Tab-separated table of C-alpha atoms in Angstrom:
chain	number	residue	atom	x	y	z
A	262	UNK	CA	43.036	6.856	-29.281
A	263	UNK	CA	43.391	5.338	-32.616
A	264	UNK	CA	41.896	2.199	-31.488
A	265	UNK	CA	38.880	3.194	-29.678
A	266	UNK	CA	38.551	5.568	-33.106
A	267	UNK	CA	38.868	2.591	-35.434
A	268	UNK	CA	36.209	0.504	-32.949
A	269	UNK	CA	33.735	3.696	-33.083
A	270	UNK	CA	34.020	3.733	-36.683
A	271	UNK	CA	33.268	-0.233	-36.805
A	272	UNK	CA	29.997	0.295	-34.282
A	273	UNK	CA	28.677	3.171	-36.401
A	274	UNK	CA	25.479	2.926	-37.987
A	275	UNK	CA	22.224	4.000	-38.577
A	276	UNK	CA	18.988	4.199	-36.925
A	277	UNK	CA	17.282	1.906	-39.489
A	278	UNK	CA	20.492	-0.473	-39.567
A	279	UNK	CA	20.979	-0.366	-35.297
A	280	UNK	CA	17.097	-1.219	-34.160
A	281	UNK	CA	16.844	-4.189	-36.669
A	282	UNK	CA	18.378	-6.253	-33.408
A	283	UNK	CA	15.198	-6.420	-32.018
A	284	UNK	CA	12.967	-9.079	-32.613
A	285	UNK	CA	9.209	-9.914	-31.107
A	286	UNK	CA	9.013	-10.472	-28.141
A	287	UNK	CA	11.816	-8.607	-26.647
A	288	UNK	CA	12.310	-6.082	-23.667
A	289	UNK	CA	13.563	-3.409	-24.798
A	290	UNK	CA	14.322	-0.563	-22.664
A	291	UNK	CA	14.805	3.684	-23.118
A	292	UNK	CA	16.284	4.906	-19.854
A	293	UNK	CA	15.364	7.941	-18.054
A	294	UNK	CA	13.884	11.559	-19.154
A	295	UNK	CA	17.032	12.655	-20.950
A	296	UNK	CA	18.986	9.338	-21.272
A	297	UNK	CA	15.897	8.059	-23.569
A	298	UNK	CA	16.631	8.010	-27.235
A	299	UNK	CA	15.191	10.240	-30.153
A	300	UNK	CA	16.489	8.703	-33.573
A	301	UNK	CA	16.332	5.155	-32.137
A	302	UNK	CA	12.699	5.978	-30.515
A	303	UNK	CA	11.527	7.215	-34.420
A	304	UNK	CA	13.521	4.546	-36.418
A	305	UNK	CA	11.428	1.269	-33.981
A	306	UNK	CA	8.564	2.962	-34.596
A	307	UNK	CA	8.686	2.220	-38.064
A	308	UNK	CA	9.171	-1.290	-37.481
A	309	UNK	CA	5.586	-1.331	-36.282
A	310	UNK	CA	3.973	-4.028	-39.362
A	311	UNK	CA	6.648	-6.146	-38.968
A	312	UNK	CA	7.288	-6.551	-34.744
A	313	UNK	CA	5.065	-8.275	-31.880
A	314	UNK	CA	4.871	-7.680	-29.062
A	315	UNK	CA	7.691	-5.633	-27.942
A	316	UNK	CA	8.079	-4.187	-24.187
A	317	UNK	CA	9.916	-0.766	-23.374
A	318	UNK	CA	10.381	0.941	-20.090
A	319	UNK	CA	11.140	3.845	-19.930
A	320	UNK	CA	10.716	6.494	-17.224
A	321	UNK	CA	9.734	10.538	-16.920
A	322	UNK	CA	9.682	11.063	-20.614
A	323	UNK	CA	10.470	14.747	-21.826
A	324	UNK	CA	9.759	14.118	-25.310
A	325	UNK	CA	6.497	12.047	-27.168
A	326	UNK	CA	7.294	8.570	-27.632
A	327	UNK	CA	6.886	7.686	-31.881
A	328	UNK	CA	6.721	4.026	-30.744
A	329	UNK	CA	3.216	5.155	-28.590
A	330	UNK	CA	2.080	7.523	-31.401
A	331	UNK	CA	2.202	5.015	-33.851
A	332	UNK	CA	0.395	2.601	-32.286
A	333	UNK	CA	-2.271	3.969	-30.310
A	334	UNK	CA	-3.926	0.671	-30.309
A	335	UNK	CA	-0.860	-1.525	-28.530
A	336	UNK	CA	-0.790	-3.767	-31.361
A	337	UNK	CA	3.226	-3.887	-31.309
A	338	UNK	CA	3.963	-1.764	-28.561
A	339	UNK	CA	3.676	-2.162	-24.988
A	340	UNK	CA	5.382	1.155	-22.975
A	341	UNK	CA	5.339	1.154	-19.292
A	342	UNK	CA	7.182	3.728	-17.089
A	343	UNK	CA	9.126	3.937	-13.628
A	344	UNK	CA	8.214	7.505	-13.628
A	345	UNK	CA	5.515	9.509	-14.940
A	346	UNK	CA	6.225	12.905	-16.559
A	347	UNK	CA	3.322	14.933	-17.569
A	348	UNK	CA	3.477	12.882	-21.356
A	349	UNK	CA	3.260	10.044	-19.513
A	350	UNK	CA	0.172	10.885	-16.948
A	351	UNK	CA	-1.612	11.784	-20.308
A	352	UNK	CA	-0.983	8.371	-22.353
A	353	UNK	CA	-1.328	6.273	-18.547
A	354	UNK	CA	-5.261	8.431	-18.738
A	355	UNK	CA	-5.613	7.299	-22.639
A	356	UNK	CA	-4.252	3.381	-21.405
A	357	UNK	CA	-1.545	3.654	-23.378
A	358	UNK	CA	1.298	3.526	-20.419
A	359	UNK	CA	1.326	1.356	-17.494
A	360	UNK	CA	2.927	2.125	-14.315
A	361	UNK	CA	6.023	0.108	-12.467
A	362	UNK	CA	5.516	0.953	-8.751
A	363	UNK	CA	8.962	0.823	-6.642
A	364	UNK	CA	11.347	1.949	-4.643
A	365	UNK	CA	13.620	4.311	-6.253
A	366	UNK	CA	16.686	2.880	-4.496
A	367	UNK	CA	16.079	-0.504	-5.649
A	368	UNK	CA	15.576	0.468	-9.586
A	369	UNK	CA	19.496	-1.013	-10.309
A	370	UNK	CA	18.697	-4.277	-8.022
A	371	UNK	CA	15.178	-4.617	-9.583
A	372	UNK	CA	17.259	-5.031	-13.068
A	373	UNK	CA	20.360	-6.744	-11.543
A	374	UNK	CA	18.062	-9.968	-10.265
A	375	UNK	CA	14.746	-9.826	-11.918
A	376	UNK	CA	14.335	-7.910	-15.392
A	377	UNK	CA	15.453	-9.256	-19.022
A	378	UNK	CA	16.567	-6.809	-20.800
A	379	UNK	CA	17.217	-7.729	-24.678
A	380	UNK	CA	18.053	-4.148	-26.298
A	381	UNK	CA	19.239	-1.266	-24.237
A	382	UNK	CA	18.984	1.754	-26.383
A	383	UNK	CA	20.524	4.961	-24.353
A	384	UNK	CA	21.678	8.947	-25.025
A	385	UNK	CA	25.273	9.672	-23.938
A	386	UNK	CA	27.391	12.130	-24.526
A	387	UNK	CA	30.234	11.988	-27.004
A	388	UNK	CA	32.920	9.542	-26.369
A	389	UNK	CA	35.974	10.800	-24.824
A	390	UNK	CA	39.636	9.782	-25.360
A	391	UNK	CA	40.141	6.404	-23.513
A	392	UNK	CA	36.761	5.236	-25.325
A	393	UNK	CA	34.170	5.718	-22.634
A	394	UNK	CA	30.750	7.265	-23.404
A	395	UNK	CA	29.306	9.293	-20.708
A	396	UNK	CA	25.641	8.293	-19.197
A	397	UNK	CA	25.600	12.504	-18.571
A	398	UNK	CA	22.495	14.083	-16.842
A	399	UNK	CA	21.199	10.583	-15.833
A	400	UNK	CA	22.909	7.975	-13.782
A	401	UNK	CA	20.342	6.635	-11.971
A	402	UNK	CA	19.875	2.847	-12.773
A	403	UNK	CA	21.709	3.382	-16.328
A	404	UNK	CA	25.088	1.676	-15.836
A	405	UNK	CA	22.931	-1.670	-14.207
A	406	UNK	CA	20.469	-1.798	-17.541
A	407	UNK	CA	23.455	-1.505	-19.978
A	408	UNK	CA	25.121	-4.438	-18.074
A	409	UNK	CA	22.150	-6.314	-17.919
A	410	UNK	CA	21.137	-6.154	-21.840
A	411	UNK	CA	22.011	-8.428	-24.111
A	412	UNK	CA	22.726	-5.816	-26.991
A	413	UNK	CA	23.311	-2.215	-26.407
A	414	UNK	CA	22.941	1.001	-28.682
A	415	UNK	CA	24.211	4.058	-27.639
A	416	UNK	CA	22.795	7.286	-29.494
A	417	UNK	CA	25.149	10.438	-29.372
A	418	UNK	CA	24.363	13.710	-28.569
A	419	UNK	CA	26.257	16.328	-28.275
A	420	UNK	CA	24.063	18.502	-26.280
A	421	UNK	CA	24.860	15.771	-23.696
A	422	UNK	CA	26.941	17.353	-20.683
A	423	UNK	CA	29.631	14.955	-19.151
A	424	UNK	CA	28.854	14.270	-15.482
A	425	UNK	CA	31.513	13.039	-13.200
A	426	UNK	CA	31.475	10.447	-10.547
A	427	UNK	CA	31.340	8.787	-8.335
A	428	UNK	CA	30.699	5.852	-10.288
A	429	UNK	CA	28.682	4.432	-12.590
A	430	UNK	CA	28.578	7.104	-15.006
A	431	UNK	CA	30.019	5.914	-17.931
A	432	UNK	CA	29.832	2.763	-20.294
A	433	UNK	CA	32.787	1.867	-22.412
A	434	UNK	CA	32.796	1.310	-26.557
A	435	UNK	CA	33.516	-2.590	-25.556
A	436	UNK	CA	30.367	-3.010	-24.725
A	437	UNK	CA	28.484	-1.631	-27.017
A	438	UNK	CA	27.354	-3.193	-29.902
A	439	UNK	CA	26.318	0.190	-31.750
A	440	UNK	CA	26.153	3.570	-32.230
A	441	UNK	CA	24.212	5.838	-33.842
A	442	UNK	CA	24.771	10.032	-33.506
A	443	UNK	CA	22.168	12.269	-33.351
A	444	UNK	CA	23.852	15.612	-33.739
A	445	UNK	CA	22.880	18.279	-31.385
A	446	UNK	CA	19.897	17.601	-30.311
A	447	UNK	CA	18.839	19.976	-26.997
A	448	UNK	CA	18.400	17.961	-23.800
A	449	UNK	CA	14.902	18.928	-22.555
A	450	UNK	CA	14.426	22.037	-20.171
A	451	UNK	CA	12.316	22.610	-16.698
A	452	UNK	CA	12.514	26.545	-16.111
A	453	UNK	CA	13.230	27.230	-12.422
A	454	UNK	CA	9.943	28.912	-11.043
A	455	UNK	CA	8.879	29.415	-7.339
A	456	UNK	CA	5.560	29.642	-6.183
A	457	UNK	CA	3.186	32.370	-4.112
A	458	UNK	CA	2.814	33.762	-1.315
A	459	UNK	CA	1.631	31.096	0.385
A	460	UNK	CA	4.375	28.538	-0.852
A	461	UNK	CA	7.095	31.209	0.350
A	462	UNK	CA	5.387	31.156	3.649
A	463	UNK	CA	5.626	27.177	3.943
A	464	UNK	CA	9.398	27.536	2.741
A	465	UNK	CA	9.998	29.775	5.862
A	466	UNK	CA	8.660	26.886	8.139
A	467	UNK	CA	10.956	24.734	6.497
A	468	UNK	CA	14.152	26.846	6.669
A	469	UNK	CA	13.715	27.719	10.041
A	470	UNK	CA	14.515	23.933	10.484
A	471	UNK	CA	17.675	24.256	8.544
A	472	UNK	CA	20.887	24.034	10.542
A	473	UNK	CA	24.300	25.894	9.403
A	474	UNK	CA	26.315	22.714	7.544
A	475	UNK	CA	23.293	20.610	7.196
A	476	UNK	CA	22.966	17.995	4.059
A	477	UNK	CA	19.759	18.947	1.855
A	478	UNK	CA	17.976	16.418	-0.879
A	479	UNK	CA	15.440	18.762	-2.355
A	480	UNK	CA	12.012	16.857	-4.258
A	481	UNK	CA	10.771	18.679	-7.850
A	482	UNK	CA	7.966	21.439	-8.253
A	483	UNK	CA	7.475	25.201	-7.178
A	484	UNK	CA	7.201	24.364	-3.173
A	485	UNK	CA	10.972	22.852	-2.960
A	486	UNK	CA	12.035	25.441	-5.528
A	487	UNK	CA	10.853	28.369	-2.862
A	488	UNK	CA	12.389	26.612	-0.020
A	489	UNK	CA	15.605	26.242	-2.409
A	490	UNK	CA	15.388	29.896	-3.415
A	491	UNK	CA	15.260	30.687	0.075
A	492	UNK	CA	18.026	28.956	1.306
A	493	UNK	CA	19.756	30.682	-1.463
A	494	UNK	CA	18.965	33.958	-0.048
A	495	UNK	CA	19.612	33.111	4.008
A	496	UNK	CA	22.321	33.478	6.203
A	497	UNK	CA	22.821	30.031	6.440
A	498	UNK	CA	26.829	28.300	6.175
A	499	UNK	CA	28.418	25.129	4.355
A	500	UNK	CA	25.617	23.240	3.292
A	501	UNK	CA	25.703	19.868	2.074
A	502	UNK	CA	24.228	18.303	-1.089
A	503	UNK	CA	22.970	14.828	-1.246
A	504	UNK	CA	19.788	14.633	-3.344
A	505	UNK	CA	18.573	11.758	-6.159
A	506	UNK	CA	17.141	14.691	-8.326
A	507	UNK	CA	19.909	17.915	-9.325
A	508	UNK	CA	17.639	20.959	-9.658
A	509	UNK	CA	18.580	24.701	-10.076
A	510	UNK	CA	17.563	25.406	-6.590
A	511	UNK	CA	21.438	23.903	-5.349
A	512	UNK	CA	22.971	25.548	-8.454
A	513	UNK	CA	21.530	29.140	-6.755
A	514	UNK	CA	22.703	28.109	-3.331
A	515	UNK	CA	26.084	27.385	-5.087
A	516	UNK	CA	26.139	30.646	-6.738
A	517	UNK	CA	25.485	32.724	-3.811
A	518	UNK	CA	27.986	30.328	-1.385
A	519	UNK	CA	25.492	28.508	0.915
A	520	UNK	CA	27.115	24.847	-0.828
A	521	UNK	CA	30.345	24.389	-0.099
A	522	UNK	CA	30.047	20.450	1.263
A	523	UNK	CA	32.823	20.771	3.428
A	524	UNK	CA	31.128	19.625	6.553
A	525	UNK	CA	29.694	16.395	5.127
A	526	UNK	CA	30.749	13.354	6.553
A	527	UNK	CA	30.522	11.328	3.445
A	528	UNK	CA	31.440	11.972	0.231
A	529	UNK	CA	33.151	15.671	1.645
A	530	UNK	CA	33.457	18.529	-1.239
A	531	UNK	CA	31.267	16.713	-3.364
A	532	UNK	CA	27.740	17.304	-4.439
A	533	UNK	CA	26.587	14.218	-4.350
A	534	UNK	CA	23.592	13.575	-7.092
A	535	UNK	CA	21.853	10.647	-9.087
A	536	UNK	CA	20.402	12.329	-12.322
A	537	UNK	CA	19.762	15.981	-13.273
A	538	UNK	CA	16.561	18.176	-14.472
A	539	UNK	CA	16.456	21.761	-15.095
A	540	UNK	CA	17.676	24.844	-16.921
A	541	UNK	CA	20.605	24.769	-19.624
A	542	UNK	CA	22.413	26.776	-16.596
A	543	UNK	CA	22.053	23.966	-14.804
A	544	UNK	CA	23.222	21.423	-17.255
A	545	UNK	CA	26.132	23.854	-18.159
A	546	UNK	CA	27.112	23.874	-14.700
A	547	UNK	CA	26.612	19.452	-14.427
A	548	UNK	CA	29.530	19.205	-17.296
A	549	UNK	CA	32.965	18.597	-16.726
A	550	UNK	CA	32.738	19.822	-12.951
A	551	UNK	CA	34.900	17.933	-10.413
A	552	UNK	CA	32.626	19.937	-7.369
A	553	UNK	CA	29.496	17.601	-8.401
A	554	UNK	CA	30.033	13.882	-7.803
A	555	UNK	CA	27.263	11.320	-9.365
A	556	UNK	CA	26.349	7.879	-8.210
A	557	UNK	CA	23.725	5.219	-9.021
A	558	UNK	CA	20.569	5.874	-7.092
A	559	UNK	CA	21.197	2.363	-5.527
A	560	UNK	CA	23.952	4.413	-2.899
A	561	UNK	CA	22.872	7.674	-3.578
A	562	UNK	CA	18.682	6.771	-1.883
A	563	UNK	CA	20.370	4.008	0.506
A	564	UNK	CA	19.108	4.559	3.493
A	565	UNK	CA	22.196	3.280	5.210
A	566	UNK	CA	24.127	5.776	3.348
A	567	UNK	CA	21.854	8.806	4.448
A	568	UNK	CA	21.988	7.959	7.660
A	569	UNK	CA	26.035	8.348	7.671
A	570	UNK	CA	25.606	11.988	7.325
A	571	UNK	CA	24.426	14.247	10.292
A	572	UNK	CA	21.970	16.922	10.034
A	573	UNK	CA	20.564	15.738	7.216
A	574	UNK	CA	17.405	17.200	6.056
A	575	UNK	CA	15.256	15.660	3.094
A	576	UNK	CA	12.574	18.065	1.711
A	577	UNK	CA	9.544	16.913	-0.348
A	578	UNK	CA	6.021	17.580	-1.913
A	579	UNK	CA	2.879	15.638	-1.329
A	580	UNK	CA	-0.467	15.011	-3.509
A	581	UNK	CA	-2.687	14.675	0.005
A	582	UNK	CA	-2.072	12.769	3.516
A	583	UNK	CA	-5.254	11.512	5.832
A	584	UNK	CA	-5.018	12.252	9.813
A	585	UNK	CA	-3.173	8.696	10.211
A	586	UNK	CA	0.023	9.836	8.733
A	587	UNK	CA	-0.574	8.228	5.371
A	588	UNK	CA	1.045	9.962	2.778
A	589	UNK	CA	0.391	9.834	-1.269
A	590	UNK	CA	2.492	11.469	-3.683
A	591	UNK	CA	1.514	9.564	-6.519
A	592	UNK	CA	-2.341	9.052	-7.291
A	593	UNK	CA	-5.022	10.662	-5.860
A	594	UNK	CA	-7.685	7.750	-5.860
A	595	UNK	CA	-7.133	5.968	-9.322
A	596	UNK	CA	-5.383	9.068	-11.098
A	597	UNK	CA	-1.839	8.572	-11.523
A	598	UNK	CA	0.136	11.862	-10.957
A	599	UNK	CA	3.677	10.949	-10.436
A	600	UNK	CA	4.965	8.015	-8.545
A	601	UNK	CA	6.702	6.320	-6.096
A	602	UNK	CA	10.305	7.819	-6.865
A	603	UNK	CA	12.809	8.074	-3.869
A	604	UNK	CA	10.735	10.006	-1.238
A	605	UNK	CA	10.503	7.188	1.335
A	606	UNK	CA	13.983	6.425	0.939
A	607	UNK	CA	14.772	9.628	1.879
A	608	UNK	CA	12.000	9.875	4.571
A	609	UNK	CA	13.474	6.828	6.114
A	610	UNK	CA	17.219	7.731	5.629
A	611	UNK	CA	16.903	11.591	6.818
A	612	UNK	CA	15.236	10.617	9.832
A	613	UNK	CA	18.124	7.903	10.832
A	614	UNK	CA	20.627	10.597	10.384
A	615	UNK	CA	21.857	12.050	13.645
A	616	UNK	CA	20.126	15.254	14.063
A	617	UNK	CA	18.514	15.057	10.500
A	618	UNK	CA	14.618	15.417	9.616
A	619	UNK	CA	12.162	14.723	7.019
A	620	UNK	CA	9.869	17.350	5.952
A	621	UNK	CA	7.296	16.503	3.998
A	622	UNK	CA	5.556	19.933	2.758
A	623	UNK	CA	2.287	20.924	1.367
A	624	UNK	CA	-0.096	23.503	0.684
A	625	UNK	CA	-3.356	22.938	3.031
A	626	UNK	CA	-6.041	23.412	0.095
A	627	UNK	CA	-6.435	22.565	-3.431
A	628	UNK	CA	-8.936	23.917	-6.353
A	629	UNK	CA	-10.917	21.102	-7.525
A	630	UNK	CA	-11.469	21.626	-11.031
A	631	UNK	CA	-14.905	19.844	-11.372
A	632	UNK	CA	-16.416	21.815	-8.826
A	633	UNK	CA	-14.530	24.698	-9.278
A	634	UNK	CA	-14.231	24.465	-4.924
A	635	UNK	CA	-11.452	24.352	-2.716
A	636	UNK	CA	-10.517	21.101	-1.108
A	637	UNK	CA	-8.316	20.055	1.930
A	638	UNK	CA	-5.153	18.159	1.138
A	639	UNK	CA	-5.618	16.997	4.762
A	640	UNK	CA	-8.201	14.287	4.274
A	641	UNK	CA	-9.928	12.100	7.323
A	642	UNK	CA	-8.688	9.025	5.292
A	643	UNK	CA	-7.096	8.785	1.566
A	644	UNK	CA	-9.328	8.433	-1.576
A	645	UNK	CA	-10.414	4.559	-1.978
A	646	UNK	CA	-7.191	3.568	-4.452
A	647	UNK	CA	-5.145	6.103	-3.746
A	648	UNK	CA	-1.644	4.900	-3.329
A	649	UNK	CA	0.421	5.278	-0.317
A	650	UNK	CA	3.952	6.447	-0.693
A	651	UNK	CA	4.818	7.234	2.799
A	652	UNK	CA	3.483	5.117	5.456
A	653	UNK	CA	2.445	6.384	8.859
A	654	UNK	CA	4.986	4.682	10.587
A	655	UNK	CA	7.890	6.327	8.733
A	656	UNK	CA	6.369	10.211	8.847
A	657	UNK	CA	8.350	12.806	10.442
A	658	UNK	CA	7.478	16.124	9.837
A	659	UNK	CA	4.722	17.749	7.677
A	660	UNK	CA	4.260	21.418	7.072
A	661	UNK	CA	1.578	23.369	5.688
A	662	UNK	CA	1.044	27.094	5.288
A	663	UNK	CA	-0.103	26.951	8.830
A	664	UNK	CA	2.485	25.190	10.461
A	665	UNK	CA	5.070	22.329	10.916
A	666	UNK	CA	3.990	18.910	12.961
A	667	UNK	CA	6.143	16.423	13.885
A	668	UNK	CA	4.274	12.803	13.542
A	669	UNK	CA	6.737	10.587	14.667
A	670	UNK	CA	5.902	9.032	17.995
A	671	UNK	CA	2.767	10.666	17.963
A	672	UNK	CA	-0.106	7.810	18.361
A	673	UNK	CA	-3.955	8.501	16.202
A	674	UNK	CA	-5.286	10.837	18.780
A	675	UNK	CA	-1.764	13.155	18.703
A	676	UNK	CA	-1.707	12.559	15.014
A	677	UNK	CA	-4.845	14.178	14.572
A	678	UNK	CA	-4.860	17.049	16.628
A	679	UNK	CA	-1.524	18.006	15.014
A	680	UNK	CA	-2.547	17.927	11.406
A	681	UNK	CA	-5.951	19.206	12.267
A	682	UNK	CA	-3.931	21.740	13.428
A	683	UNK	CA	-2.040	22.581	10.627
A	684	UNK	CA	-4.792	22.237	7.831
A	685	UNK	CA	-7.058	24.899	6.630
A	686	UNK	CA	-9.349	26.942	9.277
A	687	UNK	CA	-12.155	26.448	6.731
A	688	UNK	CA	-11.982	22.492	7.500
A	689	UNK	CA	-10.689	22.020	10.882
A	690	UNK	CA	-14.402	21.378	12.211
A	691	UNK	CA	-15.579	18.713	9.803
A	692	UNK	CA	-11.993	17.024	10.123
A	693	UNK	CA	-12.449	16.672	13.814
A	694	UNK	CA	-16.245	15.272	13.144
A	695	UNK	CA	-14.476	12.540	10.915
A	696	UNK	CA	-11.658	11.965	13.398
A	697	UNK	CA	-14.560	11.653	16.086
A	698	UNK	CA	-16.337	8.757	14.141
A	699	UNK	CA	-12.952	7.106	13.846
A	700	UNK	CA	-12.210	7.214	17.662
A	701	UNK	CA	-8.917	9.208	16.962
A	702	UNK	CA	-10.031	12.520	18.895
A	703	UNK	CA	-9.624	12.883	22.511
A	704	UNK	CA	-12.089	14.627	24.604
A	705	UNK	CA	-9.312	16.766	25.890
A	706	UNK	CA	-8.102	17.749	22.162
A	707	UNK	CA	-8.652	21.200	21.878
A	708	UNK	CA	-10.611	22.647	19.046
C-alpha cells in the first residue's frame, strides 16, 4: 500500500492548484448527477476573467453549477447536458444549458470515437488498498470519459458508496493526474414517493403483466415507484433486476424477497445496474454489496444483451404519445423536460426478449397550468417540435388508468381505436373526429 500512499500523496492538491490545467478552449467534462464535482465546479468558476471559451458536459445535475452562476451571460462558460434534472430544465428555459440528444446506450461510444475531452474532473469514493478509486453511484459512461481525457482530476468524497462490478467501475491512481478531497460531502437524495389513486390503479395493469422470475428495468418518477411498491407487496417469485437507473423501488422488492435473480439467464445472482438515484437507504445498501453488480450503460441498455434474458419486462413513463404510436418523453413542443435517456433501448431490447414486454405507462390527463384545464396525454398528433423518443414502429404496450394496449402489429386504424380506447372518456369523441380527418378510423371502429 505504501506505494499507491506515496503516489496519492504526490497527486494531492488543491482545488485552485488542480483546475489551473485547463486552458481556453478546452472540453472539459463533470460526469453524471452524483459523479459531478463540487470543489472543482466552485474553484473553475473563479477562473472566469481569465478563461475563453470553455465547454463542460455534464448530465442530470443535483446540485447548481458555480461555473453557470457566475456567468449568466456565457462569456467563459458554455454547459450543455446529456440529461436534464430539474436545475437543468430551469437554466435550458433561461438559455443557459443546451441539450445533447442520444441514445443512452451509445453515451461510452459517443466519447470513445467522437468527443475530445481535455479535463475530466469526477467524484469517487475514497481510494482503496491496491490504489483504485471507485466511480460509486455512477458508472454509466464514466470509465470511457476518464480514458478518453487528456488530464484527469478525481475529487474525493467520502459520502461516496463503493459499487461493485461488473466492470468499469473503478479508475486507478495511474491515471490520474490529481486529486483533490472534499471531505464528506452528502451525495444528493430523491425521497421514494408513490403516487394516487389513479397511478396505483395503472400499476395494477402493469403487474398483472408481471410473470413469477421475470427481469424488471424500472424508469424514474411516482408512476414506476407505485408499480415498484407494488411488486414489493405481491405474491410474485425470483425476480430479476436489470435496469440503467437503481431506484428504491428494487431495494423494497429486495427487502421483502421478490429479488433474488436466480432465474436470470445472464448475469445470475446479480442485480445488474448502470448508475444509482435515491434515498441514503438506497445508497447504503449500493456499498460494498457483492448481490448488486454494475456495468457501463454501453452493456447494461444493449439491446442484444436484453434480449438474452427471457421474460423481461421494461417499465417506463411518458410526457404524451399521438394515436400513431409516437411517443415523447422529453419535450412537449419546444419545452425540454427530460430527455432521451435509455427508454428506447429498453423498448427495443424488452420486446426482443423471449416472452418479455415493454410497457410504456401514463396517466390519461394532465392539468394545464395556463388554463388551469385538463388535457389528454393522448394527442391526435404530437405538439409541432415535440421530440420523439419512441417511434411507432418500436411501441409495445401502453397503459393508462383505463387500460393496457398492445401497439405492436397493430396498423393506424388498430392503433387508434386502441389508444382511443384507453384515453380519457372526456376526449374519446374529439380524438376519433381527429383520427377521422386523418383517415385512421374505420367505419367499423366502435365508439
Amino acid at each position: 500500500m505504501s506505494q499507491w500512499t506515496d503516489m496519492y500523496r504526490q497527486k494531492l492538491t488543491t482545488p485552485e492548484e488542480a483546475v489551473k490545467v485547463v486552458c481556453s478552449g478546452e472540453w472539459v467534462d463533470y460526469g453524471m448527477a452524483t459523479s459531478q464535482p463540487i470543489l472543482l465546479d466552485k474553484a473553475l468558476s473563479k477562473r472566469k476573467g481569465e478563461l475563453k471559451d470553455i465547454k463542460v458536459r455534464g448530465s442530470f445535475s443535483f446540485a447548481p453549477r458555480e461555473i453557470v452562476e457566475c456567468d449568466p451571460t456565457r462569456e467563459t462558460f458554455t454547459f450543455m447536458t446529456w440529461h436534464m434534472s430539474g436545475y437543468d430544465r430551469k437554466l435550458y428555459a433561461k438559455g443557459l444549458n443546451n441539450f445533447i440528444p442520444m441514445c443512452y446506450r451509445n453515451e461510452p461510444s459517443i466519447y470513445r470515437d467522437l468527443l475530445d475531452v481535455d479535463v475530466a474532473m469526477i467524484t469517487v469514493a475514497p481510494m482503496d488498498k491496491n490504489g483504485f478509486f471507485n466511480f460509486g453511484l455512477n458508472i454509466s459512461a464514466t470509465e470511457q470519459i476518464t480514458k478518453k481525457a487528456k488530464k484527469v482530476i478525481v475529487e474525493v468524497n467520502e459520502a461516496m458508496p463503493r459499487a461493485l462490478g461488473g466492470r468499469g467501475e473503478h479508475i486507478h491512481i495511474s491515471d490520474v493526474d490529481a486529486i483533490v478531497e472534499a471531505g464528506n460531502i452528502p451525495m444528493p437524495t430523491i425521497p421514494f414517493t408513490t403516487g394516487d389513486e389513479i397511478d396505483q390503479t395503472i400499476a395494477k395493469l402493469v403487474v398483472n403483466e408481471i410473470p413469477n422470475g421475470a427481469t424488471l428495468q424500472l424508469g424514474v418518477g411516482g408512476l414506476p415507484n407505485s408499480v415498484g411498491a407494488m411488486i414489493a407487496d405481491s405474491d410474485l417469485k425470483d425476480l430479476g433486476m436489470h435496469t440503467e437507473m437503481l431506484v428504491d423501488a428494487f431495494y423494497l422488492m429486495y427487502k421483502k424477497g421478490r429479488l433474488t435473480n436466480k432465474l436470470k439467464a445472464l448475469d445470475r445472482d446479480k442485480a445488474v445496474w448502470a448508475f444509482a438515484v435515491g434515498s441514503q437507504d438506497l445508497y447504503d445498501w449500493v456499498d460494498d454489496n457483492p448481490f448488486l453488480a454494475a456495468f457501463p450503460v454501453d452493456y447494461v441498455n444493449d439491446p442484444c444483451v436484453i434480449a438474452q434474458i427471457d421474460n423481461f419486462i421494461s417499465i417506463n413513463n411518458c410526457i404524451e404519445l399521438d394515436l400513431f404510436g409516437q411517443i415523447s418523453s422529453e419535450s412537449s413542443g419546444t419545452k425540454h423536460i427530460s430527455g432521451s435517456g435509455g427508454q428506447l433501448d429498453f423498448a427495443d431490447g424488452a420486446y426482443r426478449s423471449k416472452g418479455g414486454k415493454s410497457i410504456i405507462a401514463l396517466r390519461s390527463t394532465f392539468m394545464n397550468k395556463k388554463t388551469g384545464k385538463a388535457e389528454s396525454r393522448i394527442r391526435p398528433t404530437l405538439i409541432p417540435g415535440t421530440t420523439v423518443t419512441d417511434p411507432r414502429s418500436q411501441v409495445n404496450y401502453v397503459a393508462t388508468e383505463y387500460g393496457i394496449v398492445n401497439l405492436m402489429g397493430a396498423s393506424t386504424w388498430e392503433r387508434a381505436e386502441r389508444l382511443i380506447g384507453i384515453a380519457h372518456p372526456d376526449f374519446r369523441e374529439e380524438l376519433i373526429k381527429e383520427a377521422e380527418a386523418m383517415n385512421i378510423w374505420r367505419y367499423s371502429n366502435k365508439r
